[in-house]
PDB file of C-alpha atoms and ligand atoms in Angstrom:
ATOM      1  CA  UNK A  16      77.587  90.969  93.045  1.00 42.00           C
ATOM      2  CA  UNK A  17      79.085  90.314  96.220  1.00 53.00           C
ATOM      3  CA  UNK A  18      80.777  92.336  99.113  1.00 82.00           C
ATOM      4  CA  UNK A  19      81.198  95.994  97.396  1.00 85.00           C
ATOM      5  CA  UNK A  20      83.550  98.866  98.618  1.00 93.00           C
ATOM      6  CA  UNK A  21      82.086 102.579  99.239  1.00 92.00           C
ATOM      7  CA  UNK A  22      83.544 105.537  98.233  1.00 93.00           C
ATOM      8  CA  UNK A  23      80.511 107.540  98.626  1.00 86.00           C
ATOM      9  CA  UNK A  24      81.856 108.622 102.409  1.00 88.00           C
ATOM     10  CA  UNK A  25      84.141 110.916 101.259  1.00 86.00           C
ATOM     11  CA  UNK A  26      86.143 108.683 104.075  1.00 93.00           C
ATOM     12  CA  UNK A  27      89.777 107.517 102.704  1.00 97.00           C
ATOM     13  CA  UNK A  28      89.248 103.432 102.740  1.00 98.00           C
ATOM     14  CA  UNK A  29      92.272 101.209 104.064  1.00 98.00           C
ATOM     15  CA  UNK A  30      93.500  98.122 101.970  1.00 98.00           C
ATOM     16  CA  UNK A  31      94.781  95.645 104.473  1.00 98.00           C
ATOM     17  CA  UNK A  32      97.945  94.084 102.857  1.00 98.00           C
ATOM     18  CA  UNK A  33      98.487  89.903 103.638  1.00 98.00           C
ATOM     19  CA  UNK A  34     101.002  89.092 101.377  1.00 97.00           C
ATOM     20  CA  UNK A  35     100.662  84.726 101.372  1.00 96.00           C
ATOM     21  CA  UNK A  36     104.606  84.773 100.015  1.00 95.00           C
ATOM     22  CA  UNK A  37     107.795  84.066 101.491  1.00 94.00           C
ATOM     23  CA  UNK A  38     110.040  86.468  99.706  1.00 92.00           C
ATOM     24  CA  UNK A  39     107.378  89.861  99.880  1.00 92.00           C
ATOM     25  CA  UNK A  40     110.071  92.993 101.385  1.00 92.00           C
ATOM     26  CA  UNK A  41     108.334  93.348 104.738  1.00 93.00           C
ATOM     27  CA  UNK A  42     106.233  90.018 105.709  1.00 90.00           C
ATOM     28  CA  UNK A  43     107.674  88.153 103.609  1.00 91.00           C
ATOM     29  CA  UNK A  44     107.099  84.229 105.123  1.00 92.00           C
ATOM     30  CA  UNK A  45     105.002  85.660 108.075  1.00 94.00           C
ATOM     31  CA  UNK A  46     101.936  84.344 106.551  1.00 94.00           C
ATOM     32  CA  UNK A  47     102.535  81.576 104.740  1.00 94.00           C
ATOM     33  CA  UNK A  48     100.496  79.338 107.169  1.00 94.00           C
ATOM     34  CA  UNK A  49      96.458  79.821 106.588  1.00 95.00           C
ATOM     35  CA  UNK A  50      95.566  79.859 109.637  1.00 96.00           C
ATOM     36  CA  UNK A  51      97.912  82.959 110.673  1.00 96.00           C
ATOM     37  CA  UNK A  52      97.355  84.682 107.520  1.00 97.00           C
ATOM     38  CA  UNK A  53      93.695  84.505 108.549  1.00 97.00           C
ATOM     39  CA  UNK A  54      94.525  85.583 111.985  1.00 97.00           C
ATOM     40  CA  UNK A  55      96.044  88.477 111.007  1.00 98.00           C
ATOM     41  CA  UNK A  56      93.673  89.508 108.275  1.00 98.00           C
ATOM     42  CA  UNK A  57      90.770  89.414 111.056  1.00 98.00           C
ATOM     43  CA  UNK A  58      93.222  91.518 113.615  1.00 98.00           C
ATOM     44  CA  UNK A  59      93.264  94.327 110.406  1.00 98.00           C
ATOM     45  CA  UNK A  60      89.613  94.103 110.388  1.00 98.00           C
ATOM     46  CA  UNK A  61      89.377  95.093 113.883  1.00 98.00           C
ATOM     47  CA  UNK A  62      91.748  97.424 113.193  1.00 98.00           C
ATOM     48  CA  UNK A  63      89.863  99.484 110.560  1.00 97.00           C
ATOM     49  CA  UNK A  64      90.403  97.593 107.624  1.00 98.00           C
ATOM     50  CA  UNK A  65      88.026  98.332 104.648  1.00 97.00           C
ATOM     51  CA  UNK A  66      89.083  95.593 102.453  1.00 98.00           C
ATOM     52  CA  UNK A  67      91.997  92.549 102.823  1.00 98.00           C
ATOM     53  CA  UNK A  68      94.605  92.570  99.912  1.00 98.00           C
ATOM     54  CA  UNK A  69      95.575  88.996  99.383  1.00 98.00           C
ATOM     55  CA  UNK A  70      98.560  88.532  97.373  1.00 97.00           C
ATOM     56  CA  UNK A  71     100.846  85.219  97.261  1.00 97.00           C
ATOM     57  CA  UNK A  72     103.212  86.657  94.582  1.00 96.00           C
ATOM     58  CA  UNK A  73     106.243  89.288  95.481  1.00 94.00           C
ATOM     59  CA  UNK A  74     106.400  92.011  92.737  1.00 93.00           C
ATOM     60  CA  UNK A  75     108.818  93.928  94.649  1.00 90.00           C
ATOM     61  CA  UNK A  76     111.802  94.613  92.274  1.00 89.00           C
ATOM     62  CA  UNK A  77     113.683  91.485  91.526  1.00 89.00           C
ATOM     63  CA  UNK A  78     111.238  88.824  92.721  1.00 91.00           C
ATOM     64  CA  UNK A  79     110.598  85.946  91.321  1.00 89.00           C
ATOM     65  CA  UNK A  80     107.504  84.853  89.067  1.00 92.00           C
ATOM     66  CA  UNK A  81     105.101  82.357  90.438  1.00 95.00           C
ATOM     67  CA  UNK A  82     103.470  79.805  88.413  1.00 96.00           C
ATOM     68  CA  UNK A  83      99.525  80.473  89.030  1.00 97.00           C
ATOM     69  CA  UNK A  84      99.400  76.505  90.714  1.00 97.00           C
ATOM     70  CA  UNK A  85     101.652  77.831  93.217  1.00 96.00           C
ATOM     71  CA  UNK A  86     100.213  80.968  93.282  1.00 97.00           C
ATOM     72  CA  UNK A  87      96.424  79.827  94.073  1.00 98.00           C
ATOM     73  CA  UNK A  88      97.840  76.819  96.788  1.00 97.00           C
ATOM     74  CA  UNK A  89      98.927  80.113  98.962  1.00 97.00           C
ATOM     75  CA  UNK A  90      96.302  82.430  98.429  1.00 98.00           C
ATOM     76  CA  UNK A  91      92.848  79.967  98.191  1.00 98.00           C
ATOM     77  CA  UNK A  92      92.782  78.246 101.603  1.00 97.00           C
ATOM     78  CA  UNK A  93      93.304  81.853 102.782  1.00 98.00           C
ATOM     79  CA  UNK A  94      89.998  83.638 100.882  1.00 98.00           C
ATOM     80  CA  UNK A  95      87.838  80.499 101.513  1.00 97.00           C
ATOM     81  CA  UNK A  96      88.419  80.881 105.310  1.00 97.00           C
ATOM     82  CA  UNK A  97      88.338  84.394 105.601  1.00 97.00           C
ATOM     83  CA  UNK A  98      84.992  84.585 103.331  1.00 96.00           C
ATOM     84  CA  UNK A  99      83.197  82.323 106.064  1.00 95.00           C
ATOM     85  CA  UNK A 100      84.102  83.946 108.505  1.00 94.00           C
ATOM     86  CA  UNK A 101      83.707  88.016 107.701  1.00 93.00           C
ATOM     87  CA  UNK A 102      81.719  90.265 105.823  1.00 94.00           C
ATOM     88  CA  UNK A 103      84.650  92.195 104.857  1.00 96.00           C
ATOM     89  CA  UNK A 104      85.108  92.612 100.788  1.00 97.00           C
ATOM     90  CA  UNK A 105      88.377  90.594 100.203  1.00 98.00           C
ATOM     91  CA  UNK A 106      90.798  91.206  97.296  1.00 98.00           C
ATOM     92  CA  UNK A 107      93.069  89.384  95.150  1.00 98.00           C
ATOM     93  CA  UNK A 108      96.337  90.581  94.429  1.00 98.00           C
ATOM     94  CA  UNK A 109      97.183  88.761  91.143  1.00 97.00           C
ATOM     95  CA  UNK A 110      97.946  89.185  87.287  1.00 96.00           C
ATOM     96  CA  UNK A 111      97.186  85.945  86.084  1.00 97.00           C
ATOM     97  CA  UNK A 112      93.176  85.365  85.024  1.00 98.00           C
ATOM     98  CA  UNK A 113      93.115  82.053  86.484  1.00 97.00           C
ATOM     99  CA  UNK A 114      94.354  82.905  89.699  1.00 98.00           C
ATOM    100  CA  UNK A 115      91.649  85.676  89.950  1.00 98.00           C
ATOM    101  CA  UNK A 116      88.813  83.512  88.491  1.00 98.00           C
ATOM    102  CA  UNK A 117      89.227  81.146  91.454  1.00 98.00           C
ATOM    103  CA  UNK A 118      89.433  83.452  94.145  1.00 98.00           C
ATOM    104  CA  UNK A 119      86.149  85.090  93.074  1.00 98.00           C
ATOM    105  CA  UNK A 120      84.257  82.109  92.711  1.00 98.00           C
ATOM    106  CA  UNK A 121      85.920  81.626  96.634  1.00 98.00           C
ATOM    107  CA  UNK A 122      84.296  85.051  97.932  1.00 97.00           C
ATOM    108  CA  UNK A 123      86.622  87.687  96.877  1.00 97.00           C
ATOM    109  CA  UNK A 124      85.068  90.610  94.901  1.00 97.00           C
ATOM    110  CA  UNK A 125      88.263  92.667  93.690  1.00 98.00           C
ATOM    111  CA  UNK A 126      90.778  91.855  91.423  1.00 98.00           C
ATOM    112  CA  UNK A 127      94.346  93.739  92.233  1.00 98.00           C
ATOM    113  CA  UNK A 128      96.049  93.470  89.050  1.00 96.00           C
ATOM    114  CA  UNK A 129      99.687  95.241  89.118  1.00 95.00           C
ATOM    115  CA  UNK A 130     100.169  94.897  85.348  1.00 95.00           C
ATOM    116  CA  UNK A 131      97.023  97.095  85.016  1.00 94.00           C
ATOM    117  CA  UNK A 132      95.233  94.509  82.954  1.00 93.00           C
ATOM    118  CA  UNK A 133      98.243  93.347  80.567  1.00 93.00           C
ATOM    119  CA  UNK A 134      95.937  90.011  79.974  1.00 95.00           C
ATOM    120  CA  UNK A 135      92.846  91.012  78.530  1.00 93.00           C
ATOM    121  CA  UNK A 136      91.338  87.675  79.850  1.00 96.00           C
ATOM    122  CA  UNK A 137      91.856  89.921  83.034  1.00 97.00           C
ATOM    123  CA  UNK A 138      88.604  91.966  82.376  1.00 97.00           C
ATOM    124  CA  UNK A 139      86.803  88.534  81.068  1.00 97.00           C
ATOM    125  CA  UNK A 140      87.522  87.225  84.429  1.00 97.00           C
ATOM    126  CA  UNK A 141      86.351  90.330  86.388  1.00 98.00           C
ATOM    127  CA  UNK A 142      82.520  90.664  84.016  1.00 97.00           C
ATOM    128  CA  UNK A 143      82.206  86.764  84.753  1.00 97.00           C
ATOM    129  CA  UNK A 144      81.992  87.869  88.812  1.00 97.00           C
ATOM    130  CA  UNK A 145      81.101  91.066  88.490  1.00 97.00           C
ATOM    131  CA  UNK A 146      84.236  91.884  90.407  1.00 97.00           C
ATOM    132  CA  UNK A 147      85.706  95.314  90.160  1.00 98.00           C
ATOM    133  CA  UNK A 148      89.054  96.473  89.235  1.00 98.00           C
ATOM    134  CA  UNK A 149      92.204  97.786  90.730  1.00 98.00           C
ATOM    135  CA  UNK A 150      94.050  99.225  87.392  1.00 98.00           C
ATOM    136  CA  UNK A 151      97.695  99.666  88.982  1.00 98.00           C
ATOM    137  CA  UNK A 152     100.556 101.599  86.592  1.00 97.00           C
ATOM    138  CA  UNK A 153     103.988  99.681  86.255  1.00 97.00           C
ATOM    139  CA  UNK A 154     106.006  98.765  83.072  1.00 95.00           C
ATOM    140  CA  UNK A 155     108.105  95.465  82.434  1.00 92.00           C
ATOM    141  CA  UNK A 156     108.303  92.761  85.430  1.00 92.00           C
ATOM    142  CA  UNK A 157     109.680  92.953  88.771  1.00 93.00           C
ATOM    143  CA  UNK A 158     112.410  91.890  87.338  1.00 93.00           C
ATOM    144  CA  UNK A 159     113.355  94.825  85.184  1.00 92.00           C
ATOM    145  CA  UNK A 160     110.740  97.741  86.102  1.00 92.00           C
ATOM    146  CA  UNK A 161     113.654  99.397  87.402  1.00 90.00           C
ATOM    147  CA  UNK A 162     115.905  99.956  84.389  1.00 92.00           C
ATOM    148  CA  UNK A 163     112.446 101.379  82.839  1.00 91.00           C
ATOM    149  CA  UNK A 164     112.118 104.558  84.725  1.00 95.00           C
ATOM    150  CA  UNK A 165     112.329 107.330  82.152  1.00 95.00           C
ATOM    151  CA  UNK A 166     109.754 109.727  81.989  1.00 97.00           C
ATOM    152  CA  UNK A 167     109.274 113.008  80.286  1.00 97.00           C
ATOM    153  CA  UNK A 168     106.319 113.726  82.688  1.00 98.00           C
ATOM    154  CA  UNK A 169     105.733 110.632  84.910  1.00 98.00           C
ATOM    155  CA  UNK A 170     102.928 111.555  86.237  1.00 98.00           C
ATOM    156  CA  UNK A 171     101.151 113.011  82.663  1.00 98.00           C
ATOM    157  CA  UNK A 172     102.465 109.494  81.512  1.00 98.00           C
ATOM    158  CA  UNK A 173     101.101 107.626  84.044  1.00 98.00           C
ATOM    159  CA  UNK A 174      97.816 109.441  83.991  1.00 98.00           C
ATOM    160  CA  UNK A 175      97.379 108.511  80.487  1.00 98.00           C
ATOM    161  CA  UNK A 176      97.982 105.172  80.590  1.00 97.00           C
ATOM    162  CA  UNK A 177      95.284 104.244  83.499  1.00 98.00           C
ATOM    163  CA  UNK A 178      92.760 106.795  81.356  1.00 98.00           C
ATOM    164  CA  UNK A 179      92.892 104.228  78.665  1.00 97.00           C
ATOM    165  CA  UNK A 180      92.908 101.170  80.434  1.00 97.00           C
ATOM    166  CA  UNK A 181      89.980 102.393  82.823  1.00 98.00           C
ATOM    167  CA  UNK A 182      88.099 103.883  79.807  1.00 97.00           C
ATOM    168  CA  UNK A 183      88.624 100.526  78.412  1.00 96.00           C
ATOM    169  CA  UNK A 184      87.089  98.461  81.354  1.00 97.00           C
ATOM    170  CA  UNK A 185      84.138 101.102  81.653  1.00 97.00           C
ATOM    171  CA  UNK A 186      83.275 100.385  78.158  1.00 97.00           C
ATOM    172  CA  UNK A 187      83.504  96.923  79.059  1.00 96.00           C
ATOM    173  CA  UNK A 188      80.892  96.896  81.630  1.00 97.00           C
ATOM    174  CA  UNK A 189      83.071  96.828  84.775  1.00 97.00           C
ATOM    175  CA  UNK A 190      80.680  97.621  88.078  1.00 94.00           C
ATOM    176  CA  UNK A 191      84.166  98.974  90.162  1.00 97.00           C
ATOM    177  CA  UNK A 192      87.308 100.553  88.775  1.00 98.00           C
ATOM    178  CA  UNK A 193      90.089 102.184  90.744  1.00 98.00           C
ATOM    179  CA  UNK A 194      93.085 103.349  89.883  1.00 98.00           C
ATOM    180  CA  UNK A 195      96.756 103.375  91.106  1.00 98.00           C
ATOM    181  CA  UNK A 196      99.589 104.938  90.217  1.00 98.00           C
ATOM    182  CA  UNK A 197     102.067 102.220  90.860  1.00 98.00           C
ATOM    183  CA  UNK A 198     104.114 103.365  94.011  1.00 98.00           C
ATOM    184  CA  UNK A 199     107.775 101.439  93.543  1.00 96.00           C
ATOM    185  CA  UNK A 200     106.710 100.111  90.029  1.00 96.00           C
ATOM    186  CA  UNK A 201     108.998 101.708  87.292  1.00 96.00           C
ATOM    187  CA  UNK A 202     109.739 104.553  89.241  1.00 97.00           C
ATOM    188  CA  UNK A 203     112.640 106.484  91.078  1.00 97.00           C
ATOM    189  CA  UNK A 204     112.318 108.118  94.170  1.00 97.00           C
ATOM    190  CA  UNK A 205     112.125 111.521  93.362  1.00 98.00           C
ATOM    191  CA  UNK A 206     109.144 110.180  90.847  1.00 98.00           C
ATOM    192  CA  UNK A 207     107.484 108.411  93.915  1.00 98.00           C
ATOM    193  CA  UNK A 208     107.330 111.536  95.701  1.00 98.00           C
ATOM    194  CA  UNK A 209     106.033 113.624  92.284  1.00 98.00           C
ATOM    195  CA  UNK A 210     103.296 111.051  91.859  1.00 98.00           C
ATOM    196  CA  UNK A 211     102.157 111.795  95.661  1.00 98.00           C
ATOM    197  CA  UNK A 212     102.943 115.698  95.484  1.00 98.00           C
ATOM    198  CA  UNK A 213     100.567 115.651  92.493  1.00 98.00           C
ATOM    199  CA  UNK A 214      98.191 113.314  93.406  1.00 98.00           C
ATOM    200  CA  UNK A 215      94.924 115.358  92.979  1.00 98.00           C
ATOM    201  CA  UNK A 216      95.890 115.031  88.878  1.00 98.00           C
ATOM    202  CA  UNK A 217      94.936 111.448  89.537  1.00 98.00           C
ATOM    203  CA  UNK A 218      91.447 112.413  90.989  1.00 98.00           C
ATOM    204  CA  UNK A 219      90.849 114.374  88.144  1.00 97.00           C
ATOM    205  CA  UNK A 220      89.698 111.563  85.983  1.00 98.00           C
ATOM    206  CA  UNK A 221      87.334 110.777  88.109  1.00 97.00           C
ATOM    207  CA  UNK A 222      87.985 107.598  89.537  1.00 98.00           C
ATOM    208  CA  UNK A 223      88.615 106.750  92.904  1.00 98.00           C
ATOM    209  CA  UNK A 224      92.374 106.702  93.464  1.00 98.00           C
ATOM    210  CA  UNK A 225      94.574 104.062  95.139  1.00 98.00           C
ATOM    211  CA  UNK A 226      97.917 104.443  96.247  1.00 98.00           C
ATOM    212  CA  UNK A 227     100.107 102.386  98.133  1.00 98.00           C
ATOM    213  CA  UNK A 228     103.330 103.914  98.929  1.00 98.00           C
ATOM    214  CA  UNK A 229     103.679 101.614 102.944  1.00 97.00           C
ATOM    215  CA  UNK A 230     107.045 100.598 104.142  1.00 97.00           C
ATOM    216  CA  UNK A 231     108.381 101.189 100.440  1.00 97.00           C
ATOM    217  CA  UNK A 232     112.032 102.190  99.152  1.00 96.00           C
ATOM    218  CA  UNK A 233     111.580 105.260  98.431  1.00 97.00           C
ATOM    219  CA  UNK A 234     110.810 105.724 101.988  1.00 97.00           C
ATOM    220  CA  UNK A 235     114.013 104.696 102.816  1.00 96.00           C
ATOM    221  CA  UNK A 236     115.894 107.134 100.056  1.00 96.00           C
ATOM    222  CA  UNK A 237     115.584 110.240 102.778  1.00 94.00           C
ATOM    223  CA  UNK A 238     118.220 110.927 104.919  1.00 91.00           C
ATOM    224  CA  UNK A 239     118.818 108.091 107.122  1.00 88.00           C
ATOM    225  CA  UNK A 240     118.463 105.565 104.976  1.00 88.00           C
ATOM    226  CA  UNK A 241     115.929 103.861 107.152  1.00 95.00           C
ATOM    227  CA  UNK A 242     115.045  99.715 106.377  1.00 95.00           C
ATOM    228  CA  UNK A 243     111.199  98.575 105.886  1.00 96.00           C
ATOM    229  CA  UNK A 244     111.138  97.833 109.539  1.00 96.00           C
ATOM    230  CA  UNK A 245     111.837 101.548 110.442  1.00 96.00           C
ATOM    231  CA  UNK A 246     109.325 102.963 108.014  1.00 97.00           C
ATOM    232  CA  UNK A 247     106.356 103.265 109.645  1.00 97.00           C
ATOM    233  CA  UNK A 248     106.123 107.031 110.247  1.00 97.00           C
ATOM    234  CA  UNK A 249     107.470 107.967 107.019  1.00 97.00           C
ATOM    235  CA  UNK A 250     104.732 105.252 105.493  1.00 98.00           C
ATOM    236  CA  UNK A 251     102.348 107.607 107.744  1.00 98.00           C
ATOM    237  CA  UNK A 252     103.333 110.847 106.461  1.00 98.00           C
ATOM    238  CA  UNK A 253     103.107 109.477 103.156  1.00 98.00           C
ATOM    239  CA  UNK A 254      99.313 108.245 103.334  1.00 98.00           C
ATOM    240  CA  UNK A 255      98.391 111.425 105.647  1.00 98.00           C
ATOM    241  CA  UNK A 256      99.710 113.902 102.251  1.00 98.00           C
ATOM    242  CA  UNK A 257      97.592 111.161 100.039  1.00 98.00           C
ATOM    243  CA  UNK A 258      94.354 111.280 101.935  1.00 98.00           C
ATOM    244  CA  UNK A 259      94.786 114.745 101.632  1.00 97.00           C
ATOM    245  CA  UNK A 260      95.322 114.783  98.165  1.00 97.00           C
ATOM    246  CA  UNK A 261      92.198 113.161  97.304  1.00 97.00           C
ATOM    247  CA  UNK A 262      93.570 109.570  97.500  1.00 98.00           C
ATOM    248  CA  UNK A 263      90.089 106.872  97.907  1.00 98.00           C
ATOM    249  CA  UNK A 264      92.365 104.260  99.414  1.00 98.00           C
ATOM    250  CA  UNK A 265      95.400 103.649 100.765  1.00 98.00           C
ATOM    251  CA  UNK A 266      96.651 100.093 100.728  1.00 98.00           C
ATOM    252  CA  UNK A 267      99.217  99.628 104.071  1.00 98.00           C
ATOM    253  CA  UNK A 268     100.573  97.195 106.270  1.00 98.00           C
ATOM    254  CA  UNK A 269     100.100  98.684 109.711  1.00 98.00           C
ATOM    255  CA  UNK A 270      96.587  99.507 109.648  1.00 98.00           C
ATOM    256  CA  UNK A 271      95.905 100.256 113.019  1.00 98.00           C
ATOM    257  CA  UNK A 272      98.512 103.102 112.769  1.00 98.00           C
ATOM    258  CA  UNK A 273      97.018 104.086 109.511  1.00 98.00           C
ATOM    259  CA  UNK A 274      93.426 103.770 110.973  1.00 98.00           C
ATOM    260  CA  UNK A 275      94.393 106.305 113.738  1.00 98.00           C
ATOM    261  CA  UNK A 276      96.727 108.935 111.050  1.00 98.00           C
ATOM    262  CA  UNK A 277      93.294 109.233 108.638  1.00 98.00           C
ATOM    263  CA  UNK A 278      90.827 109.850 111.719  1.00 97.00           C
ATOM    264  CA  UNK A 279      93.065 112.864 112.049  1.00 97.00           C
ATOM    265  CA  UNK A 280      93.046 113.738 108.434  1.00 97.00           C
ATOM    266  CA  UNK A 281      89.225 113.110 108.361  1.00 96.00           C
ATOM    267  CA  UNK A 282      88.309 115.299 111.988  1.00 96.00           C
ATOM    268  CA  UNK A 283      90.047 118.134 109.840  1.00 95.00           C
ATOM    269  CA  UNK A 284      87.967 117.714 106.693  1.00 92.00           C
ATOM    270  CA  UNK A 285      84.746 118.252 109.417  1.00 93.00           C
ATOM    271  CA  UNK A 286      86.368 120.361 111.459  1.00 94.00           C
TER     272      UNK A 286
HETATM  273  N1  HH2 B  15     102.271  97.399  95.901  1.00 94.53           N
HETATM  274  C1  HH2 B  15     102.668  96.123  96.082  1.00 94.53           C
HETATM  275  C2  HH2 B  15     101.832  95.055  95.737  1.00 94.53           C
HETATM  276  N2  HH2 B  15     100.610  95.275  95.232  1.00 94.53           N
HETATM  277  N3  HH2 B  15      98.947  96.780  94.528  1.00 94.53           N
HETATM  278  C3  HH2 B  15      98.531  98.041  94.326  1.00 94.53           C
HETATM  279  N4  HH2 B  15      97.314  98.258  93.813  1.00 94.53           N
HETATM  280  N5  HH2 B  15      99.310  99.122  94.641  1.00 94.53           N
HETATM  281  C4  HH2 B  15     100.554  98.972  95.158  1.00 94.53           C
HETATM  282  O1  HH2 B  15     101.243 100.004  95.388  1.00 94.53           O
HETATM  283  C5  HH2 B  15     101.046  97.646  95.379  1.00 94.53           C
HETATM  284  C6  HH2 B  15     100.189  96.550  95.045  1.00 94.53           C
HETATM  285  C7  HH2 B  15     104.008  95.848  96.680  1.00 94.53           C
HETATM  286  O2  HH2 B  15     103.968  95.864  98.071  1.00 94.53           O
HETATM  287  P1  HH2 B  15     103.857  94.548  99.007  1.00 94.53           P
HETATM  288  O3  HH2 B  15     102.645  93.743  98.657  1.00 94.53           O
HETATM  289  O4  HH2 B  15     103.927  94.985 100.410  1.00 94.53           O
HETATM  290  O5  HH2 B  15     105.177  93.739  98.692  1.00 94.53           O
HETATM  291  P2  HH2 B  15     105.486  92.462  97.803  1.00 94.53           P
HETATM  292  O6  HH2 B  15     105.182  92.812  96.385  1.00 94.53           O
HETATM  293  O7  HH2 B  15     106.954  92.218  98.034  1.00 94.53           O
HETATM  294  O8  HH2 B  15     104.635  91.326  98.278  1.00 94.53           O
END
């Protein structure tokens, strides 16, 4: 079964993001090497970590698709190292089945998938390894997710479409599903800030929640117009209202920052 994330705390977990890519909006081509892409994922460890996100494709709007080759010559070296060396479940930030099926035979025990299991080798892959799931909400490609933001009721919309796909990957026998409602993925703004007011509509079907809203644009939308690098308290604010919201996980870059925002949210939940 492998290295298995607990909700049962009540605690909210922290995703570690490495993103293996050079064109991802805030490290892009900071980790491309192994070795400092397993530097760093050991520094978020020791920073609180719960889990290392391992991606070595960009899906921020307008990036380019990466064959899976490409794809797994970033991201392998990475998981095989950081396997031997931690106990730490690892993810794998991909869409593609054969990307996944690799890195799980490597050590890592959760699939990412931002297409929220568009290939339905996807959940083949995952009940090979008895991985679990991340079921993410986004329509189109990175490419054009952003002409593809109309809504009635985003978040009803939303909702509906991860109740299917998780009820879908339940009946299928999968040991771990979260959900996510897509920060940035085929939405505006003002729905990026709806999804996170009404969060706890999430919770509701009774999954642990996801949501991963650090350093993102819609961040930058406020007043001041600030750039990823100037994001970090706004990415703060954004996974304190989560937590409190009922969110399972939040999946962030600055994880020592994070680390120390939650321990406030969680000395108020026992206070
Ligand atoms: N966001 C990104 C990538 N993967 N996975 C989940 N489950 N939820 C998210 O919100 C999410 C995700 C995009 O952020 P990042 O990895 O920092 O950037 P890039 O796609 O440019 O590598």
């Amino acid at each position: 079964m492998g290295r298995t994330l607990r909700f049962d705390s009540g605690r909210t977990l922290i995703m570690g993001i490495l993103n293996v890519t050079p064109d991802s909006f805030f490290d892009g081509g900071r980790f491309l090497d192994p070795a400092r892409a397993v530097e760093r994922s050991l520094e978020m460890i020791e920073e609180g970590a719960d889990v290392i996100d391992i991606g070595g494709e960009s899906t921020r709007p307008g990036a380019e698709a990466v064959p899976a080759e490409e794809e797994l010559r970033r991201v392998l070296p990475v998981v095989e190292r950081l396997a031997s060396r931690s106990g730490t479940p690892l993810s794998i930030d991909t869409s593609k089945p054969a990307v996944a099926r690799e890195c799980l035979a490597a050590g890592a025990s959760l699939i990412n998938d931002v297409t929220g299991l568009r290939d339905p080798e996807m959940l083949e892959a995952a009940l090979e390894f008895n991985a679990g799931i991340v079921i993410m909400h986004m329509r189109g490609t990175p490419q054009t997710m952003q002409q593809q933001t109309y809504y009635q009721d985003v978040v009803a919309e939303v909702k509906q479409y991860l109740a299917e796909k998780a009820g879908a990957a339940q009946s299928a026998g999968i040991r771990q599903i979260i959900i996510d409602p897509g920060i940035g993925f085929a939405k505006t703004a003002a729905q990026n800030f709806e999804i996170l007011r009404r969060l706890e509509e999430f919770c509701d079907l009774g999954y642990p929640v996801l949501v991963g809203p650090s350093r993102k644009s819609f961040l930058g939308s406020l007043p001041g117009g600030a750039p990823p690098e100037q994001r970090l308290e706004a990415g703060l604010a954004a996974v304190t209202i989560a937590a409190l919201k009922g969110a399972s996980m939040v999946r962030v870059h600055d994880v020592r920052q994070c680390r120390r925002a939650l321990d406030v949210v969680e000395a108020v939940r026992s206070a």
